[in-house]
């Protein structure tokens, strides 16, 4: 039942994402649609819709542009990330950067960013403040990650700050705005925002674990990218030093493959999984005071799905 | 008298531009302040302030965040342009990209973009729609330019479309929003917007001419960049072909220097200057129905200054 309403909302989000990319400049149109059509989990817009419904919202159309804008922020940063990471595939498809080159990928990412604000413009100021703040945090998180990787000093605190900003902030903003659009009271808004924030942390830790132990076929992207760049949860578990030591010791083999094998056996994955279970527990706890509803049940199920996902 | 009020406004814009860059992420803070402190003409915020005053606005503080946001859009795109153009200097300073590298320059540009919307969030929806639209056009203009340069097919129509989007749109948005904030009637808003749009065209044509005949010392940046990349007004005057022919013919000398000398002697600069005089005339004509005021006088003087500028 609720699943149908959520699906309706997600379909409308999908349509809006495609409709808003409407440039007469061919490369922006093609590159924009390419990244949007390559899909993704659409978890962030799903959170916007679920928080709205869990807070008693009745007209799902109200959260569609906001939820689409949230997904568009994420999409725009993916295009720029892939430039900086020199990634060739994303979601099983060639990246914008690999297909259209760096110059057009940079501009296509900028273009998608401008579309975020086109979608957000109709909402009142407080929503635009939340969106601007979450987007700033996202860029800061990406920057902290690049800086830590470059300096080779990824510790647990830095890692936490990175995933909080680059992932959890946008999850939180989606749920916060969804709840606000349903005119939820302050406590309910905070509960749903806290849930989403912790779900975001869980999601990112699992994402980083999958970079080590995941199956590239299932993931639709190469694994080991984070290790190669001395970043992510495993670098954090190892104080940012294990990677470099291993690289020096085992230079005669494929260094990335060797590092990944070592990390798998080091117990670092188990520690990371424990952290993910802890943040998942906090997400669950945040829902305690949220009134029962089909949307709440779906939000609880989402925690389990995020913890157990294989791609 | 009006100059004092404009200067007060510009000082407040300058302060806001610096204050809004307040990240605890060192590289974003340093790179952001670096590009802002390297200055620029601040023509766009000046237009926002002047249009507000010319439309009878009394409280210049009202246009400060909007005018700062307009300048920030411009600043963010400069950071990204310099990546794509491999530029090493800008406004007599090292570029962000040359000093901090491509990854951080890309992220610093994104960061400045997020700050635009932080500044715009307090304004009503219609202002955010105008800003999003102008920013989209700007990115489209940059993309058209890169595409035309790559394809080597810069004709006059393409050139006009490029400068209209990448420069004139933001000039127009500044004046339009300035006039709206003074509660000007629709005709007055359109007159001031049309003025600024044509001033923007004039500014860009002169900018492209200066890339050919300007003095690098006075400009604070290298000249010949556009020619080297087969773009700009001179490529347009020559149907995008002169550059390549010259390059083949004179390959034994410094090809850029040779092209610049040829273009100076070809009459193309004179044609471009005639176009700039035509758009300047349109800017002046748009002011006819604007009531006399010190701000209007200053806007008229700006047309002459833009036409005659040497840097």
PDB file of N, CA, C and O in Angstrom, chain B residues 46-118:
ATOM      1  N   UNK B  46      27.825  45.926  -9.203  1.00  0.00           N
ATOM      2  CA  UNK B  46      27.612  47.361  -9.420  1.00  0.00           C
ATOM      3  C   UNK B  46      26.302  47.590 -10.181  1.00  0.00           C
ATOM      4  O   UNK B  46      25.540  48.513  -9.865  1.00  0.00           O
ATOM      5  N   UNK B  47      26.042  46.716 -11.168  1.00  0.00           N
ATOM      6  CA  UNK B  47      24.798  46.834 -11.933  1.00  0.00           C
ATOM      7  C   UNK B  47      23.576  46.562 -11.075  1.00  0.00           C
ATOM      8  O   UNK B  47      22.540  47.221 -11.230  1.00  0.00           O
ATOM      9  N   UNK B  48      23.687  45.582 -10.177  1.00  0.00           N
ATOM     10  CA  UNK B  48      22.571  45.298  -9.267  1.00  0.00           C
ATOM     11  C   UNK B  48      22.243  46.508  -8.413  1.00  0.00           C
ATOM     12  O   UNK B  48      21.075  46.897  -8.263  1.00  0.00           O
ATOM     13  N   UNK B  49      23.289  47.124  -7.892  1.00  0.00           N
ATOM     14  CA  UNK B  49      23.108  48.296  -7.020  1.00  0.00           C
ATOM     15  C   UNK B  49      22.572  49.491  -7.814  1.00  0.00           C
ATOM     16  O   UNK B  49      21.630  50.166  -7.386  1.00  0.00           O
ATOM     17  N   UNK B  50      23.171  49.733  -8.989  1.00  0.00           N
ATOM     18  CA  UNK B  50      22.746  50.888  -9.796  1.00  0.00           C
ATOM     19  C   UNK B  50      21.296  50.750 -10.264  1.00  0.00           C
ATOM     20  O   UNK B  50      20.533  51.727 -10.235  1.00  0.00           O
ATOM     21  N   UNK B  51      20.906  49.540 -10.685  1.00  0.00           N
ATOM     22  CA  UNK B  51      19.525  49.347 -11.148  1.00  0.00           C
ATOM     23  C   UNK B  51      18.558  49.578  -9.986  1.00  0.00           C
ATOM     24  O   UNK B  51      17.487  50.176 -10.168  1.00  0.00           O
ATOM     25  N   UNK B  52      18.940  49.134  -8.820  1.00  0.00           N
ATOM     26  CA  UNK B  52      18.107  49.334  -7.625  1.00  0.00           C
ATOM     27  C   UNK B  52      17.923  50.826  -7.353  1.00  0.00           C
ATOM     28  O   UNK B  52      16.805  51.307  -7.134  1.00  0.00           O
ATOM     29  N   UNK B  53      19.013  51.565  -7.403  1.00  0.00           N
ATOM     30  CA  UNK B  53      18.942  53.007  -7.143  1.00  0.00           C
ATOM     31  C   UNK B  53      18.202  53.735  -8.264  1.00  0.00           C
ATOM     32  O   UNK B  53      17.377  54.625  -8.008  1.00  0.00           O
ATOM     33  N   UNK B  54      18.474  53.346  -9.511  1.00  0.00           N
ATOM     34  CA  UNK B  54      17.816  54.002 -10.647  1.00  0.00           C
ATOM     35  C   UNK B  54      16.303  53.764 -10.615  1.00  0.00           C
ATOM     36  O   UNK B  54      15.536  54.573 -11.129  1.00  0.00           O
ATOM     37  N   UNK B  55      15.898  52.647  -9.999  1.00  0.00           N
ATOM     38  CA  UNK B  55      14.463  52.344  -9.892  1.00  0.00           C
ATOM     39  C   UNK B  55      13.859  52.926  -8.620  1.00  0.00           C
ATOM     40  O   UNK B  55      12.723  52.621  -8.280  1.00  0.00           O
ATOM     41  N   UNK B  56      14.634  53.731  -7.920  1.00  0.00           N
ATOM     42  CA  UNK B  56      14.090  54.427  -6.761  1.00  0.00           C
ATOM     43  C   UNK B  56      14.299  53.732  -5.429  1.00  0.00           C
ATOM     44  O   UNK B  56      13.745  54.162  -4.408  1.00  0.00           O
ATOM     45  N   UNK B  57      15.080  52.672  -5.404  1.00  0.00           N
ATOM     46  CA  UNK B  57      15.348  51.965  -4.148  1.00  0.00           C
ATOM     47  C   UNK B  57      16.081  52.854  -3.153  1.00  0.00           C
ATOM     48  O   UNK B  57      16.915  53.677  -3.542  1.00  0.00           O
ATOM     49  N   UNK B  58      15.738  52.709  -1.879  1.00  0.00           N
ATOM     50  CA  UNK B  58      16.285  53.600  -0.844  1.00  0.00           C
ATOM     51  C   UNK B  58      17.259  52.907   0.096  1.00  0.00           C
ATOM     52  O   UNK B  58      18.089  53.560   0.720  1.00  0.00           O
ATOM     53  N   UNK B  59      17.125  51.583   0.231  1.00  0.00           N
ATOM     54  CA  UNK B  59      17.916  50.881   1.243  1.00  0.00           C
ATOM     55  C   UNK B  59      18.873  49.918   0.561  1.00  0.00           C
ATOM     56  O   UNK B  59      18.534  48.770   0.268  1.00  0.00           O
ATOM     57  N   UNK B  60      20.080  50.398   0.300  1.00  0.00           N
ATOM     58  CA  UNK B  60      21.009  49.636  -0.534  1.00  0.00           C
ATOM     59  C   UNK B  60      21.343  48.261   0.067  1.00  0.00           C
ATOM     60  O   UNK B  60      21.708  47.321  -0.656  1.00  0.00           O
ATOM     61  N   UNK B  61      21.174  48.105   1.370  1.00  0.00           N
ATOM     62  CA  UNK B  61      21.434  46.809   2.017  1.00  0.00           C
ATOM     63  C   UNK B  61      20.589  45.683   1.413  1.00  0.00           C
ATOM     64  O   UNK B  61      20.986  44.517   1.442  1.00  0.00           O
ATOM     65  N   UNK B  62      19.409  46.053   0.898  1.00  0.00           N
ATOM     66  CA  UNK B  62      18.511  45.032   0.330  1.00  0.00           C
ATOM     67  C   UNK B  62      19.124  44.311  -0.863  1.00  0.00           C
ATOM     68  O   UNK B  62      18.787  43.154  -1.124  1.00  0.00           O
ATOM     69  N   UNK B  63      19.956  45.025  -1.628  1.00  0.00           N
ATOM     70  CA  UNK B  63      20.513  44.397  -2.842  1.00  0.00           C
ATOM     71  C   UNK B  63      21.884  43.786  -2.617  1.00  0.00           C
ATOM     72  O   UNK B  63      22.441  43.188  -3.531  1.00  0.00           O
ATOM     73  N   UNK B  64      22.423  43.951  -1.418  1.00  0.00           N
ATOM     74  CA  UNK B  64      23.797  43.488  -1.189  1.00  0.00           C
ATOM     75  C   UNK B  64      23.939  41.967  -1.316  1.00  0.00           C
ATOM     76  O   UNK B  64      24.793  41.495  -2.082  1.00  0.00           O
ATOM     77  N   UNK B  65      23.121  41.161  -0.622  1.00  0.00           N
ATOM     78  CA  UNK B  65      23.314  39.710  -0.761  1.00  0.00           C
ATOM     79  C   UNK B  65      23.100  39.237  -2.206  1.00  0.00           C
ATOM     80  O   UNK B  65      23.872  38.412  -2.710  1.00  0.00           O
ATOM     81  N   UNK B  66      22.088  39.774  -2.883  1.00  0.00           N
ATOM     82  CA  UNK B  66      21.846  39.391  -4.268  1.00  0.00           C
ATOM     83  C   UNK B  66      23.042  39.778  -5.139  1.00  0.00           C
ATOM     84  O   UNK B  66      23.518  38.979  -5.961  1.00  0.00           O
ATOM     85  N   UNK B  67      23.551  40.988  -4.957  1.00  0.00           N
ATOM     86  CA  UNK B  67      24.679  41.446  -5.777  1.00  0.00           C
ATOM     87  C   UNK B  67      25.927  40.618  -5.490  1.00  0.00           C
ATOM     88  O   UNK B  67      26.699  40.304  -6.407  1.00  0.00           O
ATOM     89  N   UNK B  68      26.111  40.252  -4.236  1.00  0.00           N
ATOM     90  CA  UNK B  68      27.254  39.398  -3.879  1.00  0.00           C
ATOM     91  C   UNK B  68      27.078  38.014  -4.498  1.00  0.00           C
ATOM     92  O   UNK B  68      28.045  37.408  -4.987  1.00  0.00           O
ATOM     93  N   UNK B  69      25.842  37.510  -4.499  1.00  0.00           N
ATOM     94  CA  UNK B  69      25.576  36.187  -5.080  1.00  0.00           C
ATOM     95  C   UNK B  69      25.876  36.189  -6.576  1.00  0.00           C
ATOM     96  O   UNK B  69      26.459  35.235  -7.106  1.00  0.00           O
ATOM     97  N   UNK B  70      25.494  37.271  -7.258  1.00  0.00           N
ATOM     98  CA  UNK B  70      25.779  37.405  -8.690  1.00  0.00           C
ATOM     99  C   UNK B  70      27.297  37.365  -8.937  1.00  0.00           C
ATOM    100  O   UNK B  70      27.787  36.659  -9.823  1.00  0.00           O
ATOM    101  N   UNK B  71      28.039  38.111  -8.143  1.00  0.00           N
ATOM    102  CA  UNK B  71      29.495  38.114  -8.310  1.00  0.00           C
ATOM    103  C   UNK B  71      30.073  36.740  -7.977  1.00  0.00           C
ATOM    104  O   UNK B  71      31.058  36.302  -8.578  1.00  0.00           O
ATOM    105  N   UNK B  72      29.465  36.032  -7.022  1.00  0.00           N
ATOM    106  CA  UNK B  72      29.957  34.710  -6.634  1.00  0.00           C
ATOM    107  C   UNK B  72      29.743  33.681  -7.741  1.00  0.00           C
ATOM    108  O   UNK B  72      30.590  32.819  -7.956  1.00  0.00           O
ATOM    109  N   UNK B  73      28.622  33.773  -8.461  1.00  0.00           N
ATOM    110  CA  UNK B  73      28.409  32.891  -9.617  1.00  0.00           C
ATOM    111  C   UNK B  73      29.562  33.078 -10.597  1.00  0.00           C
ATOM    112  O   UNK B  73      30.183  32.115 -11.058  1.00  0.00           O
ATOM    113  N   UNK B  74      29.808  34.346 -10.902  1.00  0.00           N
ATOM    114  CA  UNK B  74      30.890  34.683 -11.833  1.00  0.00           C
ATOM    115  C   UNK B  74      32.229  34.128 -11.336  1.00  0.00           C
ATOM    116  O   UNK B  74      32.990  33.509 -12.100  1.00  0.00           O
ATOM    117  N   UNK B  75      32.490  34.312 -10.055  1.00  0.00           N
ATOM    118  CA  UNK B  75      33.757  33.871  -9.463  1.00  0.00           C
ATOM    119  C   UNK B  75      33.899  32.348  -9.529  1.00  0.00           C
ATOM    120  O   UNK B  75      34.969  31.823  -9.865  1.00  0.00           O
ATOM    121  N   UNK B  76      32.825  31.642  -9.204  1.00  0.00           N
ATOM    122  CA  UNK B  76      32.861  30.174  -9.236  1.00  0.00           C
ATOM    123  C   UNK B  76      33.165  29.668 -10.648  1.00  0.00           C
ATOM    124  O   UNK B  76      33.976  28.750 -10.830  1.00  0.00           O
ATOM    125  N   UNK B  77      32.532  30.309 -11.652  1.00  0.00           N
ATOM    126  CA  UNK B  77      32.772  29.845 -13.018  1.00  0.00           C
ATOM    127  C   UNK B  77      34.202  30.165 -13.463  1.00  0.00           C
ATOM    128  O   UNK B  77      34.778  29.421 -14.239  1.00  0.00           O
ATOM    129  N   UNK B  78      34.769  31.254 -12.948  1.00  0.00           N
ATOM    130  CA  UNK B  78      36.167  31.562 -13.287  1.00  0.00           C
ATOM    131  C   UNK B  78      37.095  30.437 -12.823  1.00  0.00           C
ATOM    132  O   UNK B  78      38.025  30.052 -13.531  1.00  0.00           O
ATOM    133  N   UNK B  79      36.834  29.933 -11.618  1.00  0.00           N
ATOM    134  CA  UNK B  79      37.685  28.856 -11.083  1.00  0.00           C
ATOM    135  C   UNK B  79      37.597  27.622 -11.990  1.00  0.00           C
ATOM    136  O   UNK B  79      38.622  27.007 -12.313  1.00  0.00           O
ATOM    137  N   UNK B  80      36.382  27.295 -12.417  1.00  0.00           N
ATOM    138  CA  UNK B  80      36.224  26.134 -13.302  1.00  0.00           C
ATOM    139  C   UNK B  80      36.760  26.410 -14.708  1.00  0.00           C
ATOM    140  O   UNK B  80      37.376  25.533 -15.320  1.00  0.00           O
ATOM    141  N   UNK B  81      36.548  27.632 -15.215  1.00  0.00           N
ATOM    142  CA  UNK B  81      37.099  27.993 -16.539  1.00  0.00           C
ATOM    143  C   UNK B  81      38.607  27.816 -16.567  1.00  0.00           C
ATOM    144  O   UNK B  81      39.162  27.349 -17.562  1.00  0.00           O
ATOM    145  N   UNK B  82      39.250  28.257 -15.498  1.00  0.00           N
ATOM    146  CA  UNK B  82      40.712  28.204 -15.488  1.00  0.00           C
ATOM    147  C   UNK B  82      41.228  26.770 -15.515  1.00  0.00           C
ATOM    148  O   UNK B  82      42.335  26.510 -16.006  1.00  0.00           O
ATOM    149  N   UNK B  83      40.433  25.841 -14.976  1.00  0.00           N
ATOM    150  CA  UNK B  83      40.799  24.425 -15.090  1.00  0.00           C
ATOM    151  C   UNK B  83      40.731  24.024 -16.561  1.00  0.00           C
ATOM    152  O   UNK B  83      41.676  23.472 -17.119  1.00  0.00           O
ATOM    153  N   UNK B  84      39.594  24.322 -17.173  1.00  0.00           N
ATOM    154  CA  UNK B  84      39.386  23.880 -18.556  1.00  0.00           C
ATOM    155  C   UNK B  84      40.340  24.564 -19.532  1.00  0.00           C
ATOM    156  O   UNK B  84      40.714  23.984 -20.540  1.00  0.00           O
ATOM    157  N   UNK B  85      40.714  25.806 -19.222  1.00  0.00           N
ATOM    158  CA  UNK B  85      41.608  26.555 -20.116  1.00  0.00           C
ATOM    159  C   UNK B  85      43.076  26.365 -19.768  1.00  0.00           C
ATOM    160  O   UNK B  85      43.942  26.945 -20.431  1.00  0.00           O
ATOM    161  N   UNK B  86      43.361  25.629 -18.699  1.00  0.00           N
ATOM    162  CA  UNK B  86      44.736  25.465 -18.223  1.00  0.00           C
ATOM    163  C   UNK B  86      45.405  26.806 -17.961  1.00  0.00           C
ATOM    164  O   UNK B  86      46.611  26.971 -18.186  1.00  0.00           O
ATOM    165  N   UNK B  87      44.627  27.792 -17.532  1.00  0.00           N
ATOM    166  CA  UNK B  87      45.194  29.124 -17.297  1.00  0.00           C
ATOM    167  C   UNK B  87      46.026  29.138 -16.021  1.00  0.00           C
ATOM    168  O   UNK B  87      45.640  28.549 -15.014  1.00  0.00           O
ATOM    169  N   UNK B  88      47.125  29.837 -16.087  1.00  0.00           N
ATOM    170  CA  UNK B  88      48.016  29.893 -14.920  1.00  0.00           C
ATOM    171  C   UNK B  88      47.868  31.185 -14.131  1.00  0.00           C
ATOM    172  O   UNK B  88      48.200  31.226 -12.953  1.00  0.00           O
ATOM    173  N   UNK B  89      47.417  32.257 -14.813  1.00  0.00           N
ATOM    174  CA  UNK B  89      47.217  33.518 -14.089  1.00  0.00           C
ATOM    175  C   UNK B  89      45.843  34.096 -14.402  1.00  0.00           C
ATOM    176  O   UNK B  89      45.271  33.857 -15.464  1.00  0.00           O
ATOM    177  N   UNK B  90      45.367  34.863 -13.456  1.00  0.00           N
ATOM    178  CA  UNK B  90      44.034  35.483 -13.540  1.00  0.00           C
ATOM    179  C   UNK B  90      44.095  36.713 -12.652  1.00  0.00           C
ATOM    180  O   UNK B  90      44.499  36.603 -11.493  1.00  0.00           O
ATOM    181  N   UNK B  91      43.734  37.856 -13.205  1.00  0.00           N
ATOM    182  CA  UNK B  91      43.782  39.107 -12.447  1.00  0.00           C
ATOM    183  C   UNK B  91      45.174  39.327 -11.830  1.00  0.00           C
ATOM    184  O   UNK B  91      45.298  39.788 -10.692  1.00  0.00           O
ATOM    185  N   UNK B  92      46.205  38.930 -12.572  1.00  0.00           N
ATOM    186  CA  UNK B  92      47.568  39.135 -12.106  1.00  0.00           C
ATOM    187  C   UNK B  92      48.014  38.182 -11.010  1.00  0.00           C
ATOM    188  O   UNK B  92      49.125  38.301 -10.480  1.00  0.00           O
ATOM    189  N   UNK B  93      47.150  37.229 -10.631  1.00  0.00           N
ATOM    190  CA  UNK B  93      47.478  36.269  -9.573  1.00  0.00           C
ATOM    191  C   UNK B  93      47.531  34.859 -10.163  1.00  0.00           C
ATOM    192  O   UNK B  93      46.928  34.591 -11.197  1.00  0.00           O
ATOM    193  N   UNK B  94      48.199  33.979  -9.460  1.00  0.00           N
ATOM    194  CA  UNK B  94      48.174  32.568  -9.839  1.00  0.00           C
ATOM    195  C   UNK B  94      46.724  32.055  -9.733  1.00  0.00           C
ATOM    196  O   UNK B  94      45.973  32.486  -8.852  1.00  0.00           O
ATOM    197  N   UNK B  95      46.328  31.173 -10.656  1.00  0.00           N
ATOM    198  CA  UNK B  95      44.959  30.629 -10.589  1.00  0.00           C
ATOM    199  C   UNK B  95      44.866  29.576  -9.483  1.00  0.00           C
ATOM    200  O   UNK B  95      45.872  29.004  -9.059  1.00  0.00           O
ATOM    201  N   UNK B  96      43.643  29.332  -9.036  1.00  0.00           N
ATOM    202  CA  UNK B  96      43.397  28.309  -8.009  1.00  0.00           C
ATOM    203  C   UNK B  96      43.902  26.953  -8.504  1.00  0.00           C
ATOM    204  O   UNK B  96      44.563  26.199  -7.782  1.00  0.00           O
ATOM    205  N   UNK B  97      43.600  26.699  -9.760  1.00  0.00           N
ATOM    206  CA  UNK B  97      43.993  25.432 -10.378  1.00  0.00           C
ATOM    207  C   UNK B  97      45.528  25.278 -10.422  1.00  0.00           C
ATOM    208  O   UNK B  97      46.067  24.207 -10.133  1.00  0.00           O
ATOM    209  N   UNK B  98      46.239  26.366 -10.733  1.00  0.00           N
ATOM    210  CA  UNK B  98      47.694  26.284 -10.797  1.00  0.00           C
ATOM    211  C   UNK B  98      48.282  26.119  -9.392  1.00  0.00           C
ATOM    212  O   UNK B  98      49.293  25.432  -9.205  1.00  0.00           O
ATOM    213  N   UNK B  99      47.655  26.727  -8.406  1.00  0.00           N
ATOM    214  CA  UNK B  99      48.229  26.689  -7.053  1.00  0.00           C
ATOM    215  C   UNK B  99      47.821  25.445  -6.263  1.00  0.00           C
ATOM    216  O   UNK B  99      48.637  24.869  -5.563  1.00  0.00           O
ATOM    217  N   UNK B 100      46.552  25.045  -6.344  1.00  0.00           N
ATOM    218  CA  UNK B 100      46.079  23.932  -5.507  1.00  0.00           C
ATOM    219  C   UNK B 100      45.838  22.640  -6.298  1.00  0.00           C
ATOM    220  O   UNK B 100      45.492  21.627  -5.716  1.00  0.00           O
ATOM    221  N   UNK B 101      45.972  22.715  -7.621  1.00  0.00           N
ATOM    222  CA  UNK B 101      45.758  21.518  -8.435  1.00  0.00           C
ATOM    223  C   UNK B 101      44.312  21.384  -8.871  1.00  0.00           C
ATOM    224  O   UNK B 101      43.416  22.034  -8.346  1.00  0.00           O
ATOM    225  N   UNK B 102      44.094  20.500  -9.837  1.00  0.00           N
ATOM    226  CA  UNK B 102      42.812  20.399 -10.505  1.00  0.00           C
ATOM    227  C   UNK B 102      41.698  19.904  -9.586  1.00  0.00           C
ATOM    228  O   UNK B 102      40.592  20.437  -9.599  1.00  0.00           O
ATOM    229  N   UNK B 103      42.006  18.882  -8.805  1.00  0.00           N
ATOM    230  CA  UNK B 103      40.979  18.312  -7.924  1.00  0.00           C
ATOM    231  C   UNK B 103      40.425  19.366  -6.978  1.00  0.00           C
ATOM    232  O   UNK B 103      39.210  19.539  -6.850  1.00  0.00           O
ATOM    233  N   UNK B 104      41.302  20.079  -6.307  1.00  0.00           N
ATOM    234  CA  UNK B 104      40.835  21.062  -5.329  1.00  0.00           C
ATOM    235  C   UNK B 104      40.208  22.280  -6.001  1.00  0.00           C
ATOM    236  O   UNK B 104      39.301  22.899  -5.441  1.00  0.00           O
ATOM    237  N   UNK B 105      40.676  22.606  -7.197  1.00  0.00           N
ATOM    238  CA  UNK B 105      40.062  23.733  -7.920  1.00  0.00           C
ATOM    239  C   UNK B 105      38.625  23.388  -8.305  1.00  0.00           C
ATOM    240  O   UNK B 105      37.719  24.225  -8.178  1.00  0.00           O
ATOM    241  N   UNK B 106      38.422  22.151  -8.747  1.00  0.00           N
ATOM    242  CA  UNK B 106      37.064  21.733  -9.100  1.00  0.00           C
ATOM    243  C   UNK B 106      36.161  21.834  -7.864  1.00  0.00           C
ATOM    244  O   UNK B 106      35.056  22.384  -7.918  1.00  0.00           O
ATOM    245  N   UNK B 107      36.644  21.335  -6.747  1.00  0.00           N
ATOM    246  CA  UNK B 107      35.844  21.352  -5.516  1.00  0.00           C
ATOM    247  C   UNK B 107      35.663  22.773  -4.992  1.00  0.00           C
ATOM    248  O   UNK B 107      34.589  23.124  -4.484  1.00  0.00           O
ATOM    249  N   UNK B 108      36.692  23.615  -5.115  1.00  0.00           N
ATOM    250  CA  UNK B 108      36.567  25.004  -4.654  1.00  0.00           C
ATOM    251  C   UNK B 108      35.515  25.740  -5.489  1.00  0.00           C
ATOM    252  O   UNK B 108      34.727  26.527  -4.959  1.00  0.00           O
ATOM    253  N   UNK B 109      35.478  25.476  -6.794  1.00  0.00           N
ATOM    254  CA  UNK B 109      34.448  26.073  -7.642  1.00  0.00           C
ATOM    255  C   UNK B 109      33.056  25.605  -7.210  1.00  0.00           C
ATOM    256  O   UNK B 109      32.128  26.412  -7.083  1.00  0.00           O
ATOM    257  N   UNK B 110      32.927  24.312  -6.960  1.00  0.00           N
ATOM    258  CA  UNK B 110      31.642  23.781  -6.478  1.00  0.00           C
ATOM    259  C   UNK B 110      31.254  24.447  -5.150  1.00  0.00           C
ATOM    260  O   UNK B 110      30.088  24.789  -4.931  1.00  0.00           O
ATOM    261  N   UNK B 111      32.231  24.592  -4.288  1.00  0.00           N
ATOM    262  CA  UNK B 111      31.973  25.209  -2.977  1.00  0.00           C
ATOM    263  C   UNK B 111      31.434  26.636  -3.146  1.00  0.00           C
ATOM    264  O   UNK B 111      30.446  27.020  -2.508  1.00  0.00           O
ATOM    265  N   UNK B 112      32.058  27.409  -4.020  1.00  0.00           N
ATOM    266  CA  UNK B 112      31.602  28.786  -4.238  1.00  0.00           C
ATOM    267  C   UNK B 112      30.186  28.797  -4.830  1.00  0.00           C
ATOM    268  O   UNK B 112      29.372  29.654  -4.481  1.00  0.00           O
ATOM    269  N   UNK B 113      29.886  27.827  -5.698  1.00  0.00           N
ATOM    270  CA  UNK B 113      28.515  27.699  -6.227  1.00  0.00           C
ATOM    271  C   UNK B 113      27.504  27.475  -5.101  1.00  0.00           C
ATOM    272  O   UNK B 113      26.402  28.030  -5.123  1.00  0.00           O
ATOM    273  N   UNK B 114      27.874  26.634  -4.129  1.00  0.00           N
ATOM    274  CA  UNK B 114      26.922  26.370  -3.039  1.00  0.00           C
ATOM    275  C   UNK B 114      26.674  27.644  -2.224  1.00  0.00           C
ATOM    276  O   UNK B 114      25.590  27.829  -1.671  1.00  0.00           O
ATOM    277  N   UNK B 115      27.672  28.507  -2.175  1.00  0.00           N
ATOM    278  CA  UNK B 115      27.543  29.746  -1.404  1.00  0.00           C
ATOM    279  C   UNK B 115      26.604  30.751  -2.085  1.00  0.00           C
ATOM    280  O   UNK B 115      26.009  31.607  -1.434  1.00  0.00           O
ATOM    281  N   UNK B 116      26.518  30.654  -3.415  1.00  0.00           N
ATOM    282  CA  UNK B 116      25.568  31.493  -4.159  1.00  0.00           C
ATOM    283  C   UNK B 116      24.165  31.277  -3.605  1.00  0.00           C
ATOM    284  O   UNK B 116      23.418  32.226  -3.352  1.00  0.00           O
ATOM    285  N   UNK B 117      23.828  30.030  -3.404  1.00  0.00           N
ATOM    286  CA  UNK B 117      22.458  29.717  -3.016  1.00  0.00           C
ATOM    287  C   UNK B 117      22.228  29.959  -1.537  1.00  0.00           C
ATOM    288  O   UNK B 117      21.118  30.272  -1.133  1.00  0.00           O
ATOM    289  N   UNK B 118      23.300  29.898  -0.767  1.00  0.00           N
ATOM    290  CA  UNK B 118      23.176  30.311   0.636  1.00  0.00           C
ATOM    291  C   UNK B 118      22.795  31.799   0.688  1.00  0.00           C
ATOM    292  O   UNK B 118      21.928  32.207   1.462  1.00  0.00           O
TER     293      UNK B 118
END
